[in-house]
mmCIF file of C-alpha atoms in Angstrom:
data_model
loop_
_atom_site.group_PDB
_atom_site.id
_atom_site.type_symbol
_atom_site.label_atom_id
_atom_site.label_comp_id
_atom_site.label_asym_id
_atom_site.label_seq_id
_atom_site.Cartn_x
_atom_site.Cartn_y
_atom_site.Cartn_z
ATOM 1 C CA MET A 1 57.580 87.159 67.334
ATOM 2 C CA ASP A 2 59.234 84.404 64.786
ATOM 3 C CA LEU A 3 62.631 84.894 65.512
ATOM 4 C CA ASN A 4 63.233 82.704 61.801
ATOM 5 C CA ARG A 5 61.842 85.720 60.134
ATOM 6 C CA LYS A 6 64.409 88.305 59.079
ATOM 7 C CA ILE A 7 64.593 91.235 61.749
ATOM 8 C CA ARG A 8 64.308 94.816 60.114
ATOM 9 C CA VAL A 9 67.263 96.821 60.710
ATOM 10 C CA GLY A 10 66.724 100.790 60.754
ATOM 11 C CA ILE A 11 69.991 102.542 59.994
ATOM 12 C CA THR A 12 70.412 106.556 60.453
ATOM 13 C CA HIS A 13 72.767 108.176 58.105
ATOM 14 C CA GLY A 14 74.075 110.529 60.982
ATOM 15 C CA ASP A 15 76.339 113.284 60.438
ATOM 16 C CA ILE A 16 76.545 113.624 56.356
ATOM 17 C CA ASN A 17 79.628 115.269 56.608
ATOM 18 C CA GLY A 18 81.438 112.630 58.393
ATOM 19 C CA ILE A 19 82.471 108.466 58.133
ATOM 20 C CA GLY A 20 78.939 107.606 58.458
ATOM 21 C CA TYR A 21 77.990 106.849 54.937
ATOM 22 C CA GLU A 22 81.372 105.509 54.232
ATOM 23 C CA VAL A 23 81.072 102.775 56.790
ATOM 24 C CA ILE A 24 77.076 102.184 56.397
ATOM 25 C CA LEU A 25 78.451 101.358 52.396
ATOM 26 C CA LYS A 26 81.597 99.370 53.607
ATOM 27 C CA THR A 27 79.175 97.106 55.729
ATOM 28 C CA LEU A 28 76.169 96.972 53.061
ATOM 29 C CA GLU A 29 78.660 95.951 50.283
ATOM 30 C CA GLU A 30 78.602 92.734 52.103
ATOM 31 C CA PRO A 31 75.903 90.314 50.523
ATOM 32 C CA LEU A 32 75.976 88.525 53.900
ATOM 33 C CA MET A 33 74.106 91.547 55.516
ATOM 34 C CA SER A 34 70.954 91.406 53.555
ATOM 35 C CA GLU A 35 70.777 87.777 53.707
ATOM 36 C CA LEU A 36 71.054 87.734 57.484
ATOM 37 C CA CYS A 37 68.514 91.166 57.793
ATOM 38 C CA THR A 38 66.839 93.526 56.280
ATOM 39 C CA PRO A 39 68.595 96.835 56.259
ATOM 40 C CA VAL A 40 66.744 100.161 55.768
ATOM 41 C CA VAL A 41 68.451 103.258 55.493
ATOM 42 C CA TYR A 42 67.087 106.654 56.488
ATOM 43 C CA GLY A 43 69.169 108.861 54.534
ATOM 44 C CA SER A 44 69.232 110.182 50.828
ATOM 45 C CA SER A 45 70.220 108.658 47.374
ATOM 46 C CA LYS A 46 72.082 111.761 46.380
ATOM 47 C CA VAL A 47 74.393 112.147 49.563
ATOM 48 C CA LEU A 48 74.960 108.190 49.419
ATOM 49 C CA SER A 49 76.004 108.913 45.831
ATOM 50 C CA TYR A 50 78.194 111.525 46.651
ATOM 51 C CA HIS A 51 79.979 109.733 49.222
ATOM 52 C CA ARG A 52 80.216 106.550 47.284
ATOM 53 C CA LYS A 53 82.047 108.861 44.217
ATOM 54 C CA ALA A 54 84.012 110.794 46.588
ATOM 55 C CA LEU A 55 85.397 107.508 48.229
ATOM 56 C CA ASP A 56 85.663 105.390 44.952
ATOM 57 C CA LEU A 57 83.570 102.671 46.486
ATOM 58 C CA PRO A 58 82.274 99.921 44.594
ATOM 59 C CA SER A 59 78.468 100.336 43.642
ATOM 60 C CA VAL A 60 76.159 98.931 46.215
ATOM 61 C CA ASN A 61 72.321 98.487 45.204
ATOM 62 C CA PHE A 62 69.635 99.796 47.213
ATOM 63 C CA ASN A 63 65.849 99.392 46.890
ATOM 64 C CA MET A 64 64.380 103.160 46.949
ATOM 65 C CA VAL A 65 61.126 103.270 48.957
ATOM 66 C CA PRO A 66 59.271 105.806 50.567
ATOM 67 C CA ARG A 67 58.598 104.479 53.464
ATOM 68 C CA ALA A 68 60.028 101.216 55.585
ATOM 69 C CA GLU A 69 56.839 99.621 55.262
ATOM 70 C CA ASP A 70 57.674 99.030 51.652
ATOM 71 C CA ALA A 71 61.073 97.472 52.495
ATOM 72 C CA ALA A 72 61.830 94.141 50.557
ATOM 73 C CA ASP A 73 63.810 91.374 52.359
ATOM 74 C CA ASN A 74 66.974 90.319 50.661
ATOM 75 C CA VAL A 75 68.456 93.512 49.190
ATOM 76 C CA ASN A 76 69.456 97.175 51.052
ATOM 77 C CA ASN A 77 66.598 99.442 51.382
ATOM 78 C CA LEU A 78 66.642 103.659 51.302
ATOM 79 C CA VAL A 79 64.067 105.559 52.744
ATOM 80 C CA GLU A 80 64.495 109.272 51.293
ATOM 81 C CA VAL A 81 63.980 111.405 54.575
ATOM 82 C CA LEU A 82 65.160 114.626 52.905
ATOM 83 C CA ASP A 83 64.019 116.791 50.240
ATOM 84 C CA GLY A 84 65.830 118.808 47.542
ATOM 85 C CA GLU A 85 69.781 119.450 47.142
ATOM 86 C CA VAL A 86 71.852 119.099 50.018
ATOM 87 C CA LYS A 87 75.531 120.936 50.720
ATOM 88 C CA ILE A 88 77.627 118.150 51.756
ATOM 89 C CA GLU A 89 81.109 119.937 53.226
ATOM 90 C CA LEU A 90 83.273 116.648 54.034
ATOM 91 C CA GLY A 91 84.962 116.662 57.287
ATOM 92 C CA LYS A 92 83.298 120.091 58.363
ATOM 93 C CA PRO A 93 80.558 120.700 60.844
ATOM 94 C CA SER A 94 77.149 122.490 59.500
ATOM 95 C CA ASP A 95 73.869 123.429 60.666
ATOM 96 C CA VAL A 96 72.671 121.797 57.145
ATOM 97 C CA ALA A 97 74.476 118.395 58.305
ATOM 98 C CA GLY A 98 73.010 118.505 62.015
ATOM 99 C CA LYS A 99 69.234 119.127 60.244
ATOM 100 C CA ALA A 100 69.794 116.056 58.124
ATOM 101 C CA ALA A 101 71.157 114.039 60.635
ATOM 102 C CA LEU A 102 67.791 115.035 63.121
ATOM 103 C CA ALA A 103 65.631 114.216 59.792
ATOM 104 C CA SER A 104 66.873 110.517 59.673
ATOM 105 C CA LEU A 105 66.743 109.988 63.410
ATOM 106 C CA LYS A 106 63.194 111.406 63.987
ATOM 107 C CA ARG A 107 62.002 109.550 61.076
ATOM 108 C CA ALA A 108 63.638 106.153 62.082
ATOM 109 C CA ALA A 109 62.890 106.820 65.857
ATOM 110 C CA ASP A 110 58.817 107.010 64.934
ATOM 111 C CA ASP A 111 59.026 103.833 62.964
ATOM 112 C CA LEU A 112 60.899 102.102 65.895
ATOM 113 C CA ARG A 113 57.956 102.990 68.256
ATOM 114 C CA ASN A 114 55.255 102.176 65.563
ATOM 115 C CA GLY A 115 57.072 98.547 65.310
ATOM 116 C CA ILE A 116 57.696 99.145 61.364
ATOM 117 C CA ILE A 117 61.365 98.354 62.102
ATOM 118 C CA ASP A 118 62.916 95.975 64.851
ATOM 119 C CA VAL A 119 66.085 97.503 65.891
ATOM 120 C CA LEU A 120 67.841 100.879 64.985
ATOM 121 C CA VAL A 121 71.129 101.632 64.250
ATOM 122 C CA THR A 122 72.707 105.344 64.370
ATOM 123 C CA ALA A 123 75.410 106.486 62.766
ATOM 124 C CA PRO A 124 77.617 108.932 64.772
ATOM 125 C CA ILE A 125 76.054 112.511 64.979
ATOM 126 C CA ASN A 126 77.912 116.157 65.820
ATOM 127 C CA LYS A 127 76.176 116.749 69.155
ATOM 128 C CA ASN A 128 76.889 120.438 68.503
ATOM 129 C CA THR A 129 75.536 121.178 64.855
ATOM 130 C CA ILE A 130 71.856 118.998 65.834
ATOM 131 C CA GLN A 131 70.983 121.007 68.491
ATOM 132 C CA SER A 132 67.571 122.722 67.582
ATOM 133 C CA GLU A 133 64.148 123.238 69.381
ATOM 134 C CA GLU A 134 63.422 119.510 68.502
ATOM 135 C CA PHE A 135 67.001 118.091 69.927
ATOM 136 C CA ASP A 136 67.910 120.077 73.166
ATOM 137 C CA PHE A 137 70.087 116.507 74.394
ATOM 138 C CA PRO A 138 73.922 115.993 75.198
ATOM 139 C CA GLY A 139 73.212 112.798 72.730
ATOM 140 C CA HIS A 140 71.300 110.120 71.123
ATOM 141 C CA THR A 141 70.903 108.042 74.250
ATOM 142 C CA GLU A 142 68.861 111.151 76.106
ATOM 143 C CA TYR A 143 67.137 111.879 73.006
ATOM 144 C CA LEU A 144 65.551 108.334 72.712
ATOM 145 C CA GLU A 145 65.067 108.246 76.303
ATOM 146 C CA SER A 146 62.882 111.218 76.025
ATOM 147 C CA THR A 147 61.232 110.198 72.908
ATOM 148 C CA ILE A 148 60.610 106.461 72.845
ATOM 149 C CA GLY A 149 61.561 105.515 76.319
ATOM 150 C CA GLU A 150 57.841 105.779 77.673
ATOM 151 C CA GLY A 151 58.898 106.477 81.159
ATOM 152 C CA ASN A 152 61.875 104.179 81.389
ATOM 153 C CA LYS A 153 65.357 105.307 82.383
ATOM 154 C CA SER A 154 68.163 104.616 79.833
ATOM 155 C CA LEU A 155 71.571 103.207 80.388
ATOM 156 C CA MET A 156 74.793 103.557 77.877
ATOM 157 C CA ILE A 157 76.528 100.181 78.164
ATOM 158 C CA LEU A 158 79.410 99.941 75.889
ATOM 159 C CA CYS A 159 80.358 96.304 74.948
ATOM 160 C CA ASN A 160 82.018 93.289 73.223
ATOM 161 C CA ASP A 161 81.732 89.775 73.578
ATOM 162 C CA LYS A 162 84.596 90.254 76.784
ATOM 163 C CA LEU A 163 83.625 93.552 78.540
ATOM 164 C CA ARG A 164 80.752 95.382 78.917
ATOM 165 C CA VAL A 165 80.763 98.741 80.664
ATOM 166 C CA ALA A 166 77.910 100.816 81.625
ATOM 167 C CA LEU A 167 77.762 104.451 83.320
ATOM 168 C CA VAL A 168 76.229 106.087 86.124
ATOM 169 C CA THR A 169 77.035 109.336 84.753
ATOM 170 C CA THR A 170 77.213 109.979 80.672
ATOM 171 C CA HIS A 171 77.645 113.263 78.906
ATOM 172 C CA LEU A 172 78.456 115.552 81.916
ATOM 173 C CA PRO A 173 81.103 118.145 82.559
ATOM 174 C CA LEU A 174 83.923 116.893 84.652
ATOM 175 C CA SER A 175 82.984 119.368 87.170
ATOM 176 C CA GLU A 176 79.281 118.253 88.161
ATOM 177 C CA VAL A 177 80.025 114.231 88.254
ATOM 178 C CA SER A 178 80.565 114.163 91.920
ATOM 179 C CA SER A 179 77.325 116.200 92.687
ATOM 180 C CA ALA A 180 75.653 113.751 89.929
ATOM 181 C CA ILE A 181 76.786 110.649 92.020
ATOM 182 C CA THR A 182 74.137 109.572 94.290
ATOM 183 C CA LYS A 183 73.233 106.611 96.163
ATOM 184 C CA GLU A 184 70.000 106.634 94.690
ATOM 185 C CA ALA A 185 71.461 106.827 90.781
ATOM 186 C CA ILE A 186 73.855 104.064 91.402
ATOM 187 C CA VAL A 187 70.797 102.026 93.072
ATOM 188 C CA GLU A 188 68.996 102.493 89.394
ATOM 189 C CA LYS A 189 71.762 102.063 87.185
ATOM 190 C CA LEU A 190 72.688 98.942 88.843
ATOM 191 C CA SER A 191 69.376 97.800 88.665
ATOM 192 C CA ILE A 192 68.666 98.332 85.085
ATOM 193 C CA PHE A 193 72.242 96.970 84.474
ATOM 194 C CA ASP A 194 71.449 93.607 85.753
ATOM 195 C CA GLU A 195 68.133 93.376 84.374
ATOM 196 C CA SER A 196 69.718 93.996 81.037
ATOM 197 C CA LEU A 197 72.586 91.807 81.203
ATOM 198 C CA ARG A 198 69.774 89.082 82.275
ATOM 199 C CA LYS A 199 67.223 90.401 79.425
ATOM 200 C CA ASP A 200 69.580 91.246 76.334
ATOM 201 C CA PHE A 201 72.568 89.478 77.174
ATOM 202 C CA ASP A 202 71.226 86.009 78.209
ATOM 203 C CA ILE A 203 73.677 85.932 81.656
ATOM 204 C CA ILE A 204 71.452 84.131 84.246
ATOM 205 C CA LYS A 205 73.150 85.232 87.041
ATOM 206 C CA PRO A 206 74.998 88.357 86.136
ATOM 207 C CA ARG A 207 78.391 89.430 88.667
ATOM 208 C CA ILE A 208 79.060 93.414 88.029
ATOM 209 C CA ALA A 209 81.780 95.207 89.698
ATOM 210 C CA VAL A 210 81.482 98.872 90.509
ATOM 211 C CA LEU A 211 84.323 101.398 89.950
ATOM 212 C CA SER A 212 85.185 104.070 92.581
ATOM 213 C CA LEU A 213 85.025 107.612 91.848
ATOM 214 C CA ASN A 214 88.237 108.860 93.465
ATOM 215 C CA PRO A 215 92.083 107.525 93.025
ATOM 216 C CA HIS A 216 92.571 104.366 95.060
ATOM 217 C CA ALA A 217 88.687 104.170 95.799
ATOM 218 C CA GLY A 218 89.523 107.366 98.280
ATOM 219 C CA ASP A 219 92.311 105.866 100.532
ATOM 220 C CA GLY A 220 90.009 105.940 103.315
ATOM 221 C CA GLY A 221 88.507 109.137 103.217
ATOM 222 C CA LEU A 222 91.948 110.789 102.641
ATOM 223 C CA LEU A 223 90.929 111.278 98.727
ATOM 224 C CA GLY A 224 87.469 111.829 98.688
ATOM 225 C CA THR A 225 84.195 110.834 100.956
ATOM 226 C CA GLU A 226 82.168 109.340 98.016
ATOM 227 C CA GLU A 227 82.828 105.670 98.248
ATOM 228 C CA GLN A 228 81.952 105.774 102.262
ATOM 229 C CA GLU A 229 79.230 108.019 102.149
ATOM 230 C CA VAL A 230 77.594 107.057 98.363
ATOM 231 C CA ILE A 231 79.043 104.245 96.574
ATOM 232 C CA ILE A 232 79.446 101.506 99.164
ATOM 233 C CA PRO A 233 75.952 102.425 100.632
ATOM 234 C CA ALA A 234 74.761 102.002 97.097
ATOM 235 C CA ILE A 235 76.484 98.484 96.384
ATOM 236 C CA GLU A 236 74.886 97.087 99.819
ATOM 237 C CA GLU A 237 71.661 98.485 99.010
ATOM 238 C CA ALA A 238 71.645 96.733 95.740
ATOM 239 C CA TYR A 239 73.306 93.520 96.879
ATOM 240 C CA GLY A 240 70.086 93.188 99.551
ATOM 241 C CA ASN A 241 67.822 93.761 96.253
ATOM 242 C CA GLY A 242 69.403 90.372 95.095
ATOM 243 C CA ILE A 243 71.792 92.219 92.708
ATOM 244 C CA VAL A 244 75.222 90.572 92.447
ATOM 245 C CA CYS A 245 77.652 93.449 92.509
ATOM 246 C CA PHE A 246 80.832 93.965 94.366
ATOM 247 C CA GLY A 247 83.687 97.645 94.635
ATOM 248 C CA PRO A 248 84.508 99.731 95.000
ATOM 249 C CA TYR A 249 87.289 99.211 92.617
ATOM 250 C CA PRO A 250 90.114 101.661 91.882
ATOM 251 C CA ALA A 251 89.714 101.960 87.978
ATOM 252 C CA ASP A 252 93.348 102.167 86.953
ATOM 253 C CA GLY A 253 94.079 98.838 88.682
ATOM 254 C CA PHE A 254 90.803 96.890 87.771
ATOM 255 C CA PHE A 255 91.658 97.393 84.132
ATOM 256 C CA GLY A 256 95.262 97.129 84.280
ATOM 257 C CA SER A 257 95.089 93.630 86.028
ATOM 258 C CA GLY A 258 92.405 92.213 83.803
ATOM 259 C CA GLU A 259 90.283 92.033 86.920
ATOM 260 C CA PHE A 260 87.734 93.244 84.620
ATOM 261 C CA SER A 261 87.410 89.851 83.117
ATOM 262 C CA ARG A 262 86.072 88.093 86.302
ATOM 263 C CA PHE A 263 82.967 89.931 86.099
ATOM 264 C CA ASP A 264 79.899 89.971 83.420
ATOM 265 C CA GLY A 265 79.400 94.231 83.797
ATOM 266 C CA VAL A 266 81.344 96.926 85.005
ATOM 267 C CA LEU A 267 79.696 99.917 86.317
ATOM 268 C CA ALA A 268 81.577 103.189 85.801
ATOM 269 C CA MET A 269 80.832 106.494 87.581
ATOM 270 C CA TYR A 270 81.679 108.780 84.630
ATOM 271 C CA HIS A 271 82.148 108.724 80.933
ATOM 272 C CA ASP A 272 85.646 108.694 80.360
ATOM 273 C CA GLN A 273 86.502 106.759 83.506
ATOM 274 C CA GLY A 274 84.729 103.574 81.379
ATOM 275 C CA LEU A 275 84.775 104.404 77.936
ATOM 276 C CA ALA A 276 88.652 105.139 77.657
ATOM 277 C CA PRO A 277 89.852 101.823 78.863
ATOM 278 C CA PHE A 278 87.053 99.940 76.941
ATOM 279 C CA LYS A 279 87.819 101.692 73.871
ATOM 280 C CA ALA A 280 91.531 100.569 74.309
ATOM 281 C CA LEU A 281 90.690 97.051 74.806
ATOM 282 C CA ALA A 282 87.812 96.716 72.427
ATOM 283 C CA MET A 283 89.843 98.316 69.997
ATOM 284 C CA ASP A 284 87.462 97.930 66.849
ATOM 285 C CA ASN A 285 84.297 95.983 67.848
ATOM 286 C CA GLY A 286 82.852 98.031 70.478
ATOM 287 C CA VAL A 287 79.452 98.737 70.462
ATOM 288 C CA ASN A 288 77.220 101.344 72.342
ATOM 289 C CA PHE A 289 74.008 99.833 73.534
ATOM 290 C CA THR A 290 71.177 101.452 75.196
ATOM 291 C CA ALA A 291 69.704 99.527 77.924
ATOM 292 C CA GLY A 292 66.850 100.161 79.697
ATOM 293 C CA LEU A 293 64.306 101.383 77.079
ATOM 294 C CA PRO A 294 61.322 99.359 75.495
ATOM 295 C CA TYR A 295 63.577 99.199 72.090
ATOM 296 C CA VAL A 296 66.625 98.169 71.162
ATOM 297 C CA ARG A 297 69.323 100.693 69.961
ATOM 298 C CA THR A 298 72.876 100.115 69.185
ATOM 299 C CA SER A 299 75.817 102.439 67.358
ATOM 300 C CA PRO A 300 79.703 102.317 66.703
ATOM 301 C CA ASP A 301 81.865 103.282 69.619
ATOM 302 C CA HIS A 302 83.270 106.074 67.641
ATOM 303 C CA GLY A 303 82.595 109.370 66.354
ATOM 304 C CA THR A 304 81.797 111.551 62.988
ATOM 305 C CA GLY A 305 85.578 111.168 62.001
ATOM 306 C CA TYR A 306 86.021 114.257 60.379
ATOM 307 C CA ASP A 307 89.633 114.202 59.807
ATOM 308 C CA ILE A 308 89.489 110.787 58.266
ATOM 309 C CA THR A 309 86.464 111.525 56.037
ATOM 310 C CA GLY A 310 86.465 111.566 52.526
ATOM 311 C CA LYS A 311 89.898 109.348 52.636
ATOM 312 C CA ASN A 312 88.596 105.751 52.150
ATOM 313 C CA VAL A 313 90.291 104.535 55.231
ATOM 314 C CA ALA A 314 87.429 104.384 58.168
ATOM 315 C CA ASP A 315 87.047 100.808 59.591
ATOM 316 C CA ALA A 316 83.372 100.046 59.461
ATOM 317 C CA ALA A 317 84.116 96.872 62.157
ATOM 318 C CA SER A 318 82.202 98.773 64.772
ATOM 319 C CA PHE A 319 79.297 99.657 62.568
ATOM 320 C CA ARG A 320 79.278 95.858 61.543
ATOM 321 C CA GLU A 321 79.644 94.658 64.985
ATOM 322 C CA ALA A 322 76.534 97.317 66.011
ATOM 323 C CA ILE A 323 74.200 95.501 63.623
ATOM 324 C CA TYR A 324 75.258 92.212 64.646
ATOM 325 C CA LYS A 325 74.939 93.208 68.558
ATOM 326 C CA ALA A 326 71.203 94.917 67.664
ATOM 327 C CA ILE A 327 70.187 91.229 66.221
ATOM 328 C CA ASP A 328 71.499 89.171 68.816
ATOM 329 C CA ILE A 329 70.137 91.648 71.762
ATOM 330 C CA PHE A 330 66.878 91.545 69.921
ATOM 331 C CA ARG A 331 66.749 87.963 69.848
ATOM 332 C CA ASN A 332 67.765 87.469 73.477
ATOM 333 C CA ARG A 333 65.250 89.970 74.386
ATOM 334 C CA THR A 334 62.401 87.882 72.266
ATOM 335 C CA ARG A 335 63.577 84.395 74.226
ATOM 336 C CA TYR A 336 63.459 86.263 77.408
ATOM 337 C CA TYR A 337 59.825 87.331 77.429
ATOM 338 C CA ASP A 338 58.718 84.162 75.976
ATOM 339 C CA MET A 339 60.089 82.231 78.468
ATOM 340 C CA HIS A 340 58.469 84.642 80.950
ATOM 341 C CA ALA A 341 55.227 84.983 79.486
ATOM 342 C CA ASN A 342 52.193 82.759 81.409
ATOM 343 C CA PRO A 343 54.207 80.984 84.059
ATOM 344 C CA LEU A 344 52.425 78.358 85.309
ATOM 345 C CA ARG A 345 50.422 79.024 88.464
ATOM 346 C CA ARG A 346 51.983 78.261 91.679
ATOM 347 C CA GLN A 347 50.926 74.858 93.293
ATOM 348 C CA TYR A 348 49.259 74.608 97.025
ATOM 349 C CA VAL A 349 48.523 72.233 99.489
ATOM 350 C CA ASP A 350 45.008 72.718 101.043
ATOM 351 C CA LYS A 351 45.382 71.382 104.439
ATOM 352 C CA SER A 352 41.461 72.627 105.614
ATOM 353 C CA GLY A 353 40.539 69.084 104.929
ATOM 354 C CA ASP A 354 40.794 65.378 106.183
ATOM 355 C CA LYS A 355 43.351 65.252 103.739
ATOM 356 C CA GLU A 356 45.572 67.301 101.194
ATOM 357 C CA VAL A 357 44.231 68.262 98.339
ATOM 358 C CA LEU A 358 46.184 70.059 95.422
ATOM 359 C CA ASP A 359 44.392 73.231 94.618
ATOM 360 C CA LEU A 360 46.102 75.070 90.933
ATOM 361 C CA THR A 361 43.200 78.095 91.843
ATOM 362 C CA LYS A 362 44.871 80.037 94.615
ATOM 363 C CA ASP A 363 46.679 83.004 94.345
ATOM 364 C CA ASP A 364 49.060 83.575 96.753
ATOM 365 C CA GLY A 365 47.705 86.791 98.414
ATOM 366 C CA GLY A 366 46.277 86.758 102.268
ATOM 367 C CA ASP A 367 46.729 83.869 103.778
ATOM 368 C CA ALA A 368 48.068 81.473 101.527
ATOM 369 C CA PRO A 369 48.176 77.684 102.250
ATOM 370 C CA GLU A 370 51.981 75.906 102.197
ATOM 371 C CA ILE A 371 53.562 76.400 98.929
ATOM 372 C CA ILE A 372 54.826 73.263 97.180
ATOM 373 C CA ASN A 373 57.056 73.852 93.833
ATOM 374 C CA GLY A 374 56.513 77.554 94.058
#
């Protein structure tokens, strides 16, 4: 791909009763955004207009297109995904809003899979109202893994420029976390995390910290045995596989002392263990990134914000950062693939004759000659 061309950023409108349209409008009112990329919002012109008027926001111009293929550069584009009138109830969950959120997400995910858009940025959804026969998932991450993951496993990473926190388990009741923490799961997540740090964040040799599950890392088994029986063996196996990882670290002291700053990534055992300190430290510039999949998807690190919907007080910083981060990751990933495509063949010395001869035709299977510069 030509990295000089504008990247097409697909944007879902999320829950139409929440702050999704507010942060979208506040982000896209800046002319810089359409100069940086080609925004393609999957939404409704009527719903957008309703929110703009309710919030008394400045008018933001959109190029209305029937499909994303028709999106134009240097302007904001909107693909209509809703038919007819839609009932909007600001600050309230509703089945209508759930259906509208799913219509936007399905259309955008299809276009992402087909290469019509380059990256996807999702506004927050209500995980309850979106549930249906077509969406039986705890959230965006699991839905995208199932529909466009192509068999790959996803990894939720919350990130900003100074901190990256990934999760072994995501949307699980706390009562089910311990049984879900297995050696295999930790090794798998460490592998995905390590690859993403290299490929998506351009870190050559990432260092990963692994948190404990129990307080004080189990206190030698007094407060739990998962550290000795599961987490430490997983760290040792991953380290043996070439992943530079350390731990387990007690979460409270790890974040409280600032030790996280010594690492490129932090692997937490469960949702609130990693996300609570991240959101406290990241303030308004945190981004949720779905790693491990063939496509780039980001979102802001906040929810629907029903309590502030319609008050014109929602901060668009996280949503804006989600767009920036999606573009950066897409470019990093493209460069990574370009750098690793068609590597030079290994060079061998053939000692079968009277003198050594450079042979560029052999592969390294079977009884290969001595390798030089390999």
